[in-house]
Tab-separated table of C-alpha atoms in Angstrom:
chain	number	residue	atom	x	y	z
A	112	UNK	CA	-12.250	-6.359	21.899
A	113	UNK	CA	-11.502	-9.689	21.149
A	114	UNK	CA	-14.632	-11.470	19.213
A	115	UNK	CA	-14.788	-14.388	21.819
A	116	UNK	CA	-15.496	-10.900	24.275
A	117	UNK	CA	-17.990	-9.840	22.198
A	118	UNK	CA	-19.873	-13.605	21.808
A	119	UNK	CA	-19.904	-15.121	24.671
A	120	UNK	CA	-22.505	-14.756	27.004
A	121	UNK	CA	-20.227	-14.913	30.147
A	122	UNK	CA	-17.669	-12.374	28.939
A	123	UNK	CA	-20.323	-9.418	28.517
A	124	UNK	CA	-21.615	-10.220	32.611
A	125	UNK	CA	-17.704	-8.888	32.898
A	126	UNK	CA	-17.058	-6.190	31.149
A	127	UNK	CA	-20.426	-5.298	32.518
A	128	UNK	CA	-19.799	-5.872	36.126
A	129	UNK	CA	-16.394	-3.906	35.398
A	130	UNK	CA	-18.365	-0.863	33.629
A	131	UNK	CA	-19.957	-0.896	36.966
A	132	UNK	CA	-17.135	-1.034	39.327
A	133	UNK	CA	-15.962	2.132	36.901
A	134	UNK	CA	-18.976	4.111	37.165
A	135	UNK	CA	-18.937	3.568	40.901
A	136	UNK	CA	-15.472	3.970	42.662
A	137	UNK	CA	-13.800	4.939	39.448
A	138	UNK	CA	-10.933	3.303	36.511
A	139	UNK	CA	-8.786	1.698	39.783
A	140	UNK	CA	-11.603	-0.582	40.254
A	141	UNK	CA	-11.438	-2.221	37.053
A	142	UNK	CA	-9.431	-5.582	38.089
A	143	UNK	CA	-10.006	-9.052	37.540
A	144	UNK	CA	-10.528	-9.961	41.428
A	145	UNK	CA	-12.721	-7.189	41.724
A	146	UNK	CA	-14.928	-8.419	39.084
A	147	UNK	CA	-15.138	-12.098	40.069
A	148	UNK	CA	-16.200	-10.558	43.693
A	149	UNK	CA	-19.097	-8.565	41.937
A	150	UNK	CA	-20.214	-11.471	40.039
A	151	UNK	CA	-19.458	-14.060	43.036
A	152	UNK	CA	-16.747	-16.260	41.059
A	153	UNK	CA	-13.520	-17.150	40.907
A	154	UNK	CA	-10.898	-15.233	39.905
A	155	UNK	CA	-10.396	-18.097	37.098
A	156	UNK	CA	-13.339	-17.623	35.899
A	157	UNK	CA	-12.947	-14.247	35.222
A	158	UNK	CA	-9.221	-15.299	34.256
A	159	UNK	CA	-10.264	-17.296	31.295
A	160	UNK	CA	-11.744	-14.769	29.378
A	161	UNK	CA	-9.538	-11.823	30.424
A	162	UNK	CA	-6.441	-13.450	31.307
A	163	UNK	CA	-4.998	-10.130	32.383
A	164	UNK	CA	-6.234	-6.974	34.297
A	165	UNK	CA	-5.163	-5.117	30.780
A	166	UNK	CA	-6.957	-7.615	29.160
A	167	UNK	CA	-10.132	-7.141	31.010
A	168	UNK	CA	-9.119	-3.555	30.639
A	169	UNK	CA	-8.944	-3.421	27.275
A	170	UNK	CA	-12.146	-4.882	26.316
A	171	UNK	CA	-14.272	-2.630	28.699
A	172	UNK	CA	-12.649	0.434	26.512
A	173	UNK	CA	-13.134	-1.831	23.772
A	174	UNK	CA	-16.600	-1.662	24.239
A	175	UNK	CA	-17.107	2.214	25.980
A	176	UNK	CA	-15.435	3.179	22.063
A	177	UNK	CA	-17.684	0.946	19.772
A	178	UNK	CA	-20.981	2.255	22.019
A	179	UNK	CA	-19.667	5.570	19.535
A	180	UNK	CA	-18.888	3.138	16.685
A	181	UNK	CA	-22.133	1.470	16.740
A	182	UNK	CA	-24.897	4.629	15.952
A	183	UNK	CA	-22.706	5.922	12.806
A	184	UNK	CA	-22.821	2.280	11.208
A	185	UNK	CA	-26.447	2.959	9.034
A	186	UNK	CA	-24.457	6.415	7.841
A	187	UNK	CA	-22.427	4.067	5.407
A	188	UNK	CA	-25.725	1.453	3.703
A	189	UNK	CA	-28.535	4.694	3.494
A	190	UNK	CA	-29.302	6.186	0.066
A	191	UNK	CA	-28.216	9.238	0.585
A	192	UNK	CA	-25.998	10.633	-2.116
A	193	UNK	CA	-22.455	10.473	-0.238
A	194	UNK	CA	-21.867	14.351	0.611
A	195	UNK	CA	-24.843	14.942	2.520
A	196	UNK	CA	-23.775	11.836	4.708
A	197	UNK	CA	-20.090	12.389	4.713
A	198	UNK	CA	-21.146	16.125	6.403
A	199	UNK	CA	-23.706	13.600	8.577
A	200	UNK	CA	-21.290	11.303	9.686
A	201	UNK	CA	-18.530	13.497	11.250
A	202	UNK	CA	-22.251	15.479	12.659
A	203	UNK	CA	-22.975	12.367	14.393
A	204	UNK	CA	-19.733	11.167	15.446
A	205	UNK	CA	-18.897	14.974	17.463
A	206	UNK	CA	-22.308	14.808	18.275
A	207	UNK	CA	-21.458	11.430	20.115
A	208	UNK	CA	-18.003	12.488	21.318
A	209	UNK	CA	-20.031	15.033	22.645
A	210	UNK	CA	-23.057	13.835	24.359
A	211	UNK	CA	-19.942	10.948	26.187
A	212	UNK	CA	-17.653	13.499	27.143
A	213	UNK	CA	-20.949	16.438	28.365
A	214	UNK	CA	-23.539	13.777	29.414
A	215	UNK	CA	-21.145	11.948	32.572
A	216	UNK	CA	-17.830	13.802	32.602
A	217	UNK	CA	-16.749	11.769	35.657
A	218	UNK	CA	-17.608	8.780	33.759
A	219	UNK	CA	-16.024	10.330	30.843
A	220	UNK	CA	-12.612	11.112	32.399
A	221	UNK	CA	-12.697	7.578	34.442
A	222	UNK	CA	-12.874	6.252	30.396
A	223	UNK	CA	-10.554	8.495	29.294
A	224	UNK	CA	-7.547	7.404	32.123
A	225	UNK	CA	-7.523	3.968	31.166
A	226	UNK	CA	-8.216	4.819	26.998
A	227	UNK	CA	-5.046	6.507	27.814
A	228	UNK	CA	-3.321	2.943	29.091
A	229	UNK	CA	-4.682	1.514	26.054
A	230	UNK	CA	-3.670	3.062	23.291
A	231	UNK	CA	-4.000	-0.334	20.992
A	232	UNK	CA	-7.767	-0.221	21.229
A	233	UNK	CA	-7.810	3.781	20.519
A	234	UNK	CA	-5.869	3.181	17.326
A	235	UNK	CA	-8.121	0.206	16.394
A	236	UNK	CA	-11.107	2.501	17.348
A	237	UNK	CA	-9.524	5.709	15.350
A	238	UNK	CA	-9.286	3.002	12.404
A	239	UNK	CA	-12.739	2.201	12.681
A	240	UNK	CA	-13.739	5.728	11.687
A	241	UNK	CA	-11.394	6.245	8.972
A	242	UNK	CA	-12.189	2.803	7.369
A	243	UNK	CA	-15.762	4.329	7.275
A	244	UNK	CA	-15.174	7.529	6.001
A	245	UNK	CA	-12.801	6.102	3.550
A	246	UNK	CA	-16.292	4.033	2.210
A	247	UNK	CA	-18.277	6.736	1.890
A	248	UNK	CA	-15.241	8.872	0.050
A	249	UNK	CA	-14.938	5.309	-2.147
A	250	UNK	CA	-19.216	5.480	-2.522
A	251	UNK	CA	-19.436	9.541	-3.917
A	252	UNK	CA	-16.186	9.218	-5.934
A	253	UNK	CA	-18.412	5.955	-7.853
A	254	UNK	CA	-21.463	7.924	-8.064
A	255	UNK	CA	-19.446	11.373	-9.662
A	256	UNK	CA	-19.575	13.725	-6.753
A	257	UNK	CA	-15.994	13.793	-6.405
A	258	UNK	CA	-12.281	11.899	-8.444
A	259	UNK	CA	-10.682	11.061	-4.990
A	260	UNK	CA	-8.094	9.029	-5.839
A	261	UNK	CA	-6.852	8.123	-1.867
A	262	UNK	CA	-9.861	7.688	0.125
A	263	UNK	CA	-7.705	6.075	3.177
A	264	UNK	CA	-6.042	9.300	3.130
A	265	UNK	CA	-8.126	11.598	2.684
A	266	UNK	CA	-10.289	9.868	5.506
A	267	UNK	CA	-7.412	11.045	7.679
A	268	UNK	CA	-7.463	14.549	6.489
A	269	UNK	CA	-11.107	15.182	7.210
A	270	UNK	CA	-11.056	13.632	10.485
A	271	UNK	CA	-7.698	15.914	11.518
A	272	UNK	CA	-9.572	19.160	9.659
A	273	UNK	CA	-12.282	18.344	12.608
A	274	UNK	CA	-11.151	17.133	15.264
A	275	UNK	CA	-11.483	20.433	17.517
A	276	UNK	CA	-15.342	18.926	17.495
A	277	UNK	CA	-14.620	14.884	18.135
A	278	UNK	CA	-11.150	14.923	19.878
A	279	UNK	CA	-11.847	13.955	23.758
A	280	UNK	CA	-8.975	16.838	24.581
A	281	UNK	CA	-11.214	19.568	22.646
A	282	UNK	CA	-14.412	18.386	23.334
A	283	UNK	CA	-14.151	18.582	27.379
A	284	UNK	CA	-13.054	22.603	27.469
A	285	UNK	CA	-16.390	22.894	25.057
A	286	UNK	CA	-18.835	22.509	27.356
A	287	UNK	CA	-20.167	26.145	27.231
A	288	UNK	CA	-19.128	26.478	23.898
A	289	UNK	CA	-22.790	26.720	22.476
A	290	UNK	CA	-22.056	27.838	18.461
A	291	UNK	CA	-19.247	25.080	18.048
A	292	UNK	CA	-22.443	22.781	16.006
A	293	UNK	CA	-22.418	25.871	13.844
A	294	UNK	CA	-18.976	26.208	13.123
A	295	UNK	CA	-18.942	22.494	12.552
A	296	UNK	CA	-20.762	22.762	9.674
A	297	UNK	CA	-19.062	25.582	8.194
A	298	UNK	CA	-16.142	23.613	7.852
A	299	UNK	CA	-17.710	20.789	6.636
A	300	UNK	CA	-19.333	23.250	3.927
A	301	UNK	CA	-15.821	24.460	3.219
A	302	UNK	CA	-14.197	20.428	2.621
A	303	UNK	CA	-16.854	18.854	0.975
A	304	UNK	CA	-17.281	22.196	-1.316
A	305	UNK	CA	-13.050	21.142	-1.614
A	306	UNK	CA	-13.692	17.841	-2.489
A	307	UNK	CA	-16.358	18.366	-5.466
A	308	UNK	CA	-14.774	18.892	-9.199
A	309	UNK	CA	-14.820	22.622	-9.936
B	147	UNK	CA	2.849	42.772	27.308
B	148	UNK	CA	2.430	46.328	27.566
B	149	UNK	CA	3.486	49.191	25.582
B	150	UNK	CA	5.378	50.068	27.891
B	151	UNK	CA	7.178	47.192	28.492
B	152	UNK	CA	7.758	46.608	25.277
B	153	UNK	CA	9.480	49.535	24.460
B	154	UNK	CA	11.399	50.568	27.793
B	155	UNK	CA	14.668	48.973	27.944
B	156	UNK	CA	15.080	48.270	31.269
B	157	UNK	CA	12.026	45.535	31.349
B	158	UNK	CA	13.487	44.516	28.511
B	159	UNK	CA	15.904	43.589	30.336
B	160	UNK	CA	14.206	42.314	33.102
B	161	UNK	CA	12.341	40.051	30.924
B	162	UNK	CA	15.672	39.116	28.886
B	163	UNK	CA	16.444	37.944	32.424
B	164	UNK	CA	13.413	36.510	33.718
B	165	UNK	CA	13.839	33.911	30.205
B	166	UNK	CA	17.292	33.302	31.122
B	167	UNK	CA	15.900	31.955	34.852
B	168	UNK	CA	13.268	29.875	33.263
B	169	UNK	CA	15.631	28.463	30.896
B	170	UNK	CA	18.117	27.152	33.506
B	171	UNK	CA	15.861	27.029	36.729
B	172	UNK	CA	12.165	26.043	34.996
B	173	UNK	CA	9.398	28.326	35.318
B	174	UNK	CA	9.152	28.220	39.128
B	175	UNK	CA	12.172	31.216	38.806
B	176	UNK	CA	10.657	33.731	37.087
B	177	UNK	CA	9.383	36.088	40.172
B	178	UNK	CA	10.546	39.469	40.944
B	179	UNK	CA	12.950	38.587	43.255
B	180	UNK	CA	14.726	36.038	41.011
B	181	UNK	CA	15.297	38.728	38.591
B	182	UNK	CA	16.062	41.477	40.815
B	183	UNK	CA	18.941	39.384	42.015
B	184	UNK	CA	20.059	37.981	38.748
B	185	UNK	CA	20.060	41.974	37.722
B	186	UNK	CA	21.835	43.020	40.665
B	187	UNK	CA	19.145	45.547	41.512
B	188	UNK	CA	16.285	46.418	44.536
B	189	UNK	CA	12.624	44.488	43.967
B	190	UNK	CA	11.380	47.718	44.086
B	191	UNK	CA	13.486	48.661	40.627
B	192	UNK	CA	11.546	45.141	39.077
B	193	UNK	CA	7.942	45.967	40.624
B	194	UNK	CA	8.000	49.383	39.098
B	195	UNK	CA	7.812	47.788	35.501
B	196	UNK	CA	6.006	44.451	36.858
B	197	UNK	CA	3.873	45.022	39.738
B	198	UNK	CA	3.409	41.355	40.747
B	199	UNK	CA	4.537	38.562	39.461
B	200	UNK	CA	1.635	37.539	37.873
B	201	UNK	CA	2.324	40.512	35.877
B	202	UNK	CA	5.829	39.754	35.024
B	203	UNK	CA	5.089	36.058	34.183
B	204	UNK	CA	2.175	37.080	31.626
B	205	UNK	CA	5.047	40.117	30.033
B	206	UNK	CA	7.304	36.581	29.693
B	207	UNK	CA	4.588	34.600	28.066
B	208	UNK	CA	3.360	37.273	26.231
B	209	UNK	CA	6.466	38.048	24.631
B	210	UNK	CA	7.286	34.063	23.768
B	211	UNK	CA	3.999	34.015	21.783
B	212	UNK	CA	4.676	37.363	20.092
B	213	UNK	CA	7.607	35.532	18.346
B	214	UNK	CA	5.676	33.721	16.996
B	215	UNK	CA	3.479	36.218	15.668
B	216	UNK	CA	6.125	38.722	14.114
B	217	UNK	CA	7.454	36.370	11.868
B	218	UNK	CA	4.053	36.175	10.318
B	219	UNK	CA	3.561	39.913	9.486
B	220	UNK	CA	5.413	40.105	6.243
B	221	UNK	CA	2.498	38.172	4.498
B	222	UNK	CA	-0.289	40.448	5.795
B	223	UNK	CA	1.969	43.217	2.997
B	224	UNK	CA	2.947	40.610	0.499
B	225	UNK	CA	1.836	41.749	-3.201
B	226	UNK	CA	0.698	37.938	-4.108
B	227	UNK	CA	-2.926	36.829	-4.070
B	228	UNK	CA	-4.847	36.655	-1.374
B	229	UNK	CA	-5.522	32.525	-1.370
B	230	UNK	CA	-1.834	31.421	-1.358
B	231	UNK	CA	-1.017	33.891	0.839
B	232	UNK	CA	-3.402	32.481	3.063
B	233	UNK	CA	-1.627	28.678	2.619
B	234	UNK	CA	1.671	30.332	3.558
B	235	UNK	CA	0.087	32.234	6.497
B	236	UNK	CA	-1.153	28.572	8.465
B	237	UNK	CA	2.189	26.570	6.078
B	238	UNK	CA	4.168	29.218	8.833
B	239	UNK	CA	2.622	29.435	11.393
B	240	UNK	CA	2.340	25.703	11.501
B	241	UNK	CA	6.218	25.687	10.798
B	242	UNK	CA	6.841	27.816	13.559
B	243	UNK	CA	5.165	25.966	16.391
B	244	UNK	CA	6.939	23.068	15.957
B	245	UNK	CA	10.448	24.392	15.615
B	246	UNK	CA	9.403	26.158	19.282
B	247	UNK	CA	7.710	23.013	20.412
B	248	UNK	CA	10.021	20.233	18.870
B	249	UNK	CA	13.092	22.177	19.173
B	250	UNK	CA	13.192	22.622	22.868
B	251	UNK	CA	10.816	20.606	24.403
B	252	UNK	CA	11.753	21.206	28.094
B	253	UNK	CA	11.562	25.292	27.456
B	254	UNK	CA	8.702	24.718	25.580
B	255	UNK	CA	7.481	22.114	28.945
B	256	UNK	CA	8.629	25.539	30.789
B	257	UNK	CA	6.730	28.356	28.527
B	258	UNK	CA	3.931	26.245	28.073
B	259	UNK	CA	3.073	25.761	31.989
B	260	UNK	CA	2.788	29.660	32.151
B	261	UNK	CA	0.775	30.023	29.502
B	262	UNK	CA	-1.832	27.520	31.363
B	263	UNK	CA	-1.619	30.371	34.068
B	264	UNK	CA	-1.907	32.924	32.152
B	265	UNK	CA	-4.931	32.715	29.455
B	266	UNK	CA	-5.046	35.840	28.453
B	267	UNK	CA	-1.842	36.135	27.136
B	268	UNK	CA	-3.052	33.122	25.061
B	269	UNK	CA	-6.434	34.764	24.039
B	270	UNK	CA	-4.683	37.503	22.949
B	271	UNK	CA	-1.896	35.457	20.677
B	272	UNK	CA	-4.906	34.126	19.204
B	273	UNK	CA	-6.985	37.185	18.595
B	274	UNK	CA	-3.750	38.621	16.347
B	275	UNK	CA	-3.618	35.402	14.702
B	276	UNK	CA	-7.533	35.336	14.117
B	277	UNK	CA	-7.273	39.094	12.633
B	278	UNK	CA	-4.445	38.226	10.364
B	279	UNK	CA	-6.590	36.059	8.617
B	280	UNK	CA	-9.499	38.013	8.990
B	281	UNK	CA	-7.304	40.561	6.920
B	282	UNK	CA	-5.694	38.216	4.095
B	283	UNK	CA	-9.658	36.998	3.748
B	284	UNK	CA	-11.288	40.365	3.462
B	285	UNK	CA	-7.474	41.284	1.185
B	286	UNK	CA	-8.832	38.112	-0.893
B	287	UNK	CA	-12.706	39.087	-1.026
B	288	UNK	CA	-11.347	42.830	-2.337
B	289	UNK	CA	-9.344	41.217	-5.024
B	290	UNK	CA	-12.159	38.906	-5.674
B	291	UNK	CA	-10.800	35.671	-4.958
B	292	UNK	CA	-13.451	34.509	-2.768
B	293	UNK	CA	-16.772	36.601	-1.218
B	294	UNK	CA	-16.173	36.111	2.318
B	295	UNK	CA	-19.013	37.947	4.334
B	296	UNK	CA	-17.576	37.370	7.944
B	297	UNK	CA	-13.874	37.089	7.309
B	298	UNK	CA	-13.387	36.876	11.606
B	299	UNK	CA	-15.377	34.219	11.626
B	300	UNK	CA	-14.331	32.314	8.535
B	301	UNK	CA	-10.466	33.060	10.006
B	302	UNK	CA	-12.002	31.041	13.807
B	303	UNK	CA	-12.844	28.360	10.696
B	304	UNK	CA	-9.490	28.278	9.629
B	305	UNK	CA	-7.480	27.421	12.425
B	306	UNK	CA	-10.047	25.554	13.814
B	307	UNK	CA	-9.921	23.515	11.072
B	308	UNK	CA	-5.988	23.535	11.134
B	309	UNK	CA	-5.107	23.160	14.668
B	310	UNK	CA	-4.200	19.339	14.924
B	311	UNK	CA	-0.957	21.282	13.249
B	312	UNK	CA	-0.254	24.064	14.701
B	313	UNK	CA	-2.256	23.887	18.893
B	314	UNK	CA	0.819	22.950	21.421
B	315	UNK	CA	-1.501	19.882	22.196
B	316	UNK	CA	-0.927	18.544	19.112
B	317	UNK	CA	2.887	19.274	17.671
B	318	UNK	CA	3.922	17.592	20.562
B	319	UNK	CA	2.665	14.395	19.760
B	320	UNK	CA	3.852	14.439	16.587
B	321	UNK	CA	7.564	14.536	16.844
B	322	UNK	CA	8.073	11.603	15.177
B	323	UNK	CA	5.338	12.407	12.083
B	324	UNK	CA	6.527	13.373	8.975
B	325	UNK	CA	3.843	13.642	6.664
B	326	UNK	CA	1.910	15.788	9.169
B	327	UNK	CA	3.339	19.118	7.077
B	328	UNK	CA	2.006	17.219	3.645
B	329	UNK	CA	-1.274	16.345	5.450
B	330	UNK	CA	-1.883	20.160	6.129
B	331	UNK	CA	-1.319	21.422	2.427
B	332	UNK	CA	-4.171	19.080	1.574
B	333	UNK	CA	-6.389	20.191	3.975
B	334	UNK	CA	-5.340	23.945	3.363
B	335	UNK	CA	-5.910	23.202	-0.352
B	336	UNK	CA	-9.501	21.693	0.457
B	337	UNK	CA	-10.326	24.578	2.198
B	338	UNK	CA	-9.008	26.721	-0.193
B	339	UNK	CA	-11.034	24.939	-2.563
B	340	UNK	CA	-14.024	25.455	-0.473
B	341	UNK	CA	-13.249	28.998	0.190
B	342	UNK	CA	-13.430	29.908	-3.918
B	343	UNK	CA	-16.742	31.046	-5.485
B	344	UNK	CA	-18.369	27.699	-7.914
């Protein structure tokens, strides 16, 4: 989502309309023409904020992904020790993804299709998660919890080692998998112990 | 693959013929009729070993998956310490999968389609990998390298935490990802350090 789209109330109304259309009719309906019709305004009005169907869809995907990131942000500024927050961050991320995928599977499928078309928005989302984890790793190094020389690189490792629990492809296959949260905790336990000095 | 199919030279010839057909014409060609024609024998002859198309295809998938497991087996009996062998096992598994997926992407795609239809063969394959890792974990406990109370459960965790590097879905997306082996080593380092006593 561009900054202007985030701030402008008209653009936000257009994104709301696009989301409502996707929810009701599937991803094919997220077009400038459909959004204009739904809001009873001219196409030109929508094009002023979203210069193409692709731009509109990318903004919709970015906002959808942002809804996962937002509840994670307070974990960065929390006063509890970094190792604990690292675990809480990934646990919460997995829970939010699980909730999105399993809570409304059809809406998830529609957004997933859109996201496949807009890999840039997905890449930006993953970069945000990586940056957050790097921040916590850096805070832990500063506090003497561990000595992580390359927080960005280590953030990649932590996301990869837990992808079974937050990658949409796997979360979808996990609907009846009730021991998944316990397995994630065990993996996080091993990884955080692995980060700590001997 | 059933035991009789493994041992019987006639059944092995039928599996070879099925593999050659898949390689040349794609997965649709792995049928009893096609195999009988390719070997110039009666359908009845093939049906005696593989009572249905599904049985034939499942045996083909099982043999394909077995080709990944076979080179891993010597690692179980190797005299080097368990932590080192645990890392070597998963590193070798990832290398073999990578080789299969990237070495002949079209053949892989054909087998992958068959495997999606025969989840039992895939589940048996994963159970074998899990059993192998549980053996190494058990050996490490016996040698005092770590104290792992539930080797089977811990084997599941180790496979899940490294799935980015051996799950076909991800390996396929990794064609140009040259730092993947180094990242796997780093994750294995964290996990094995996490398993060790304080």
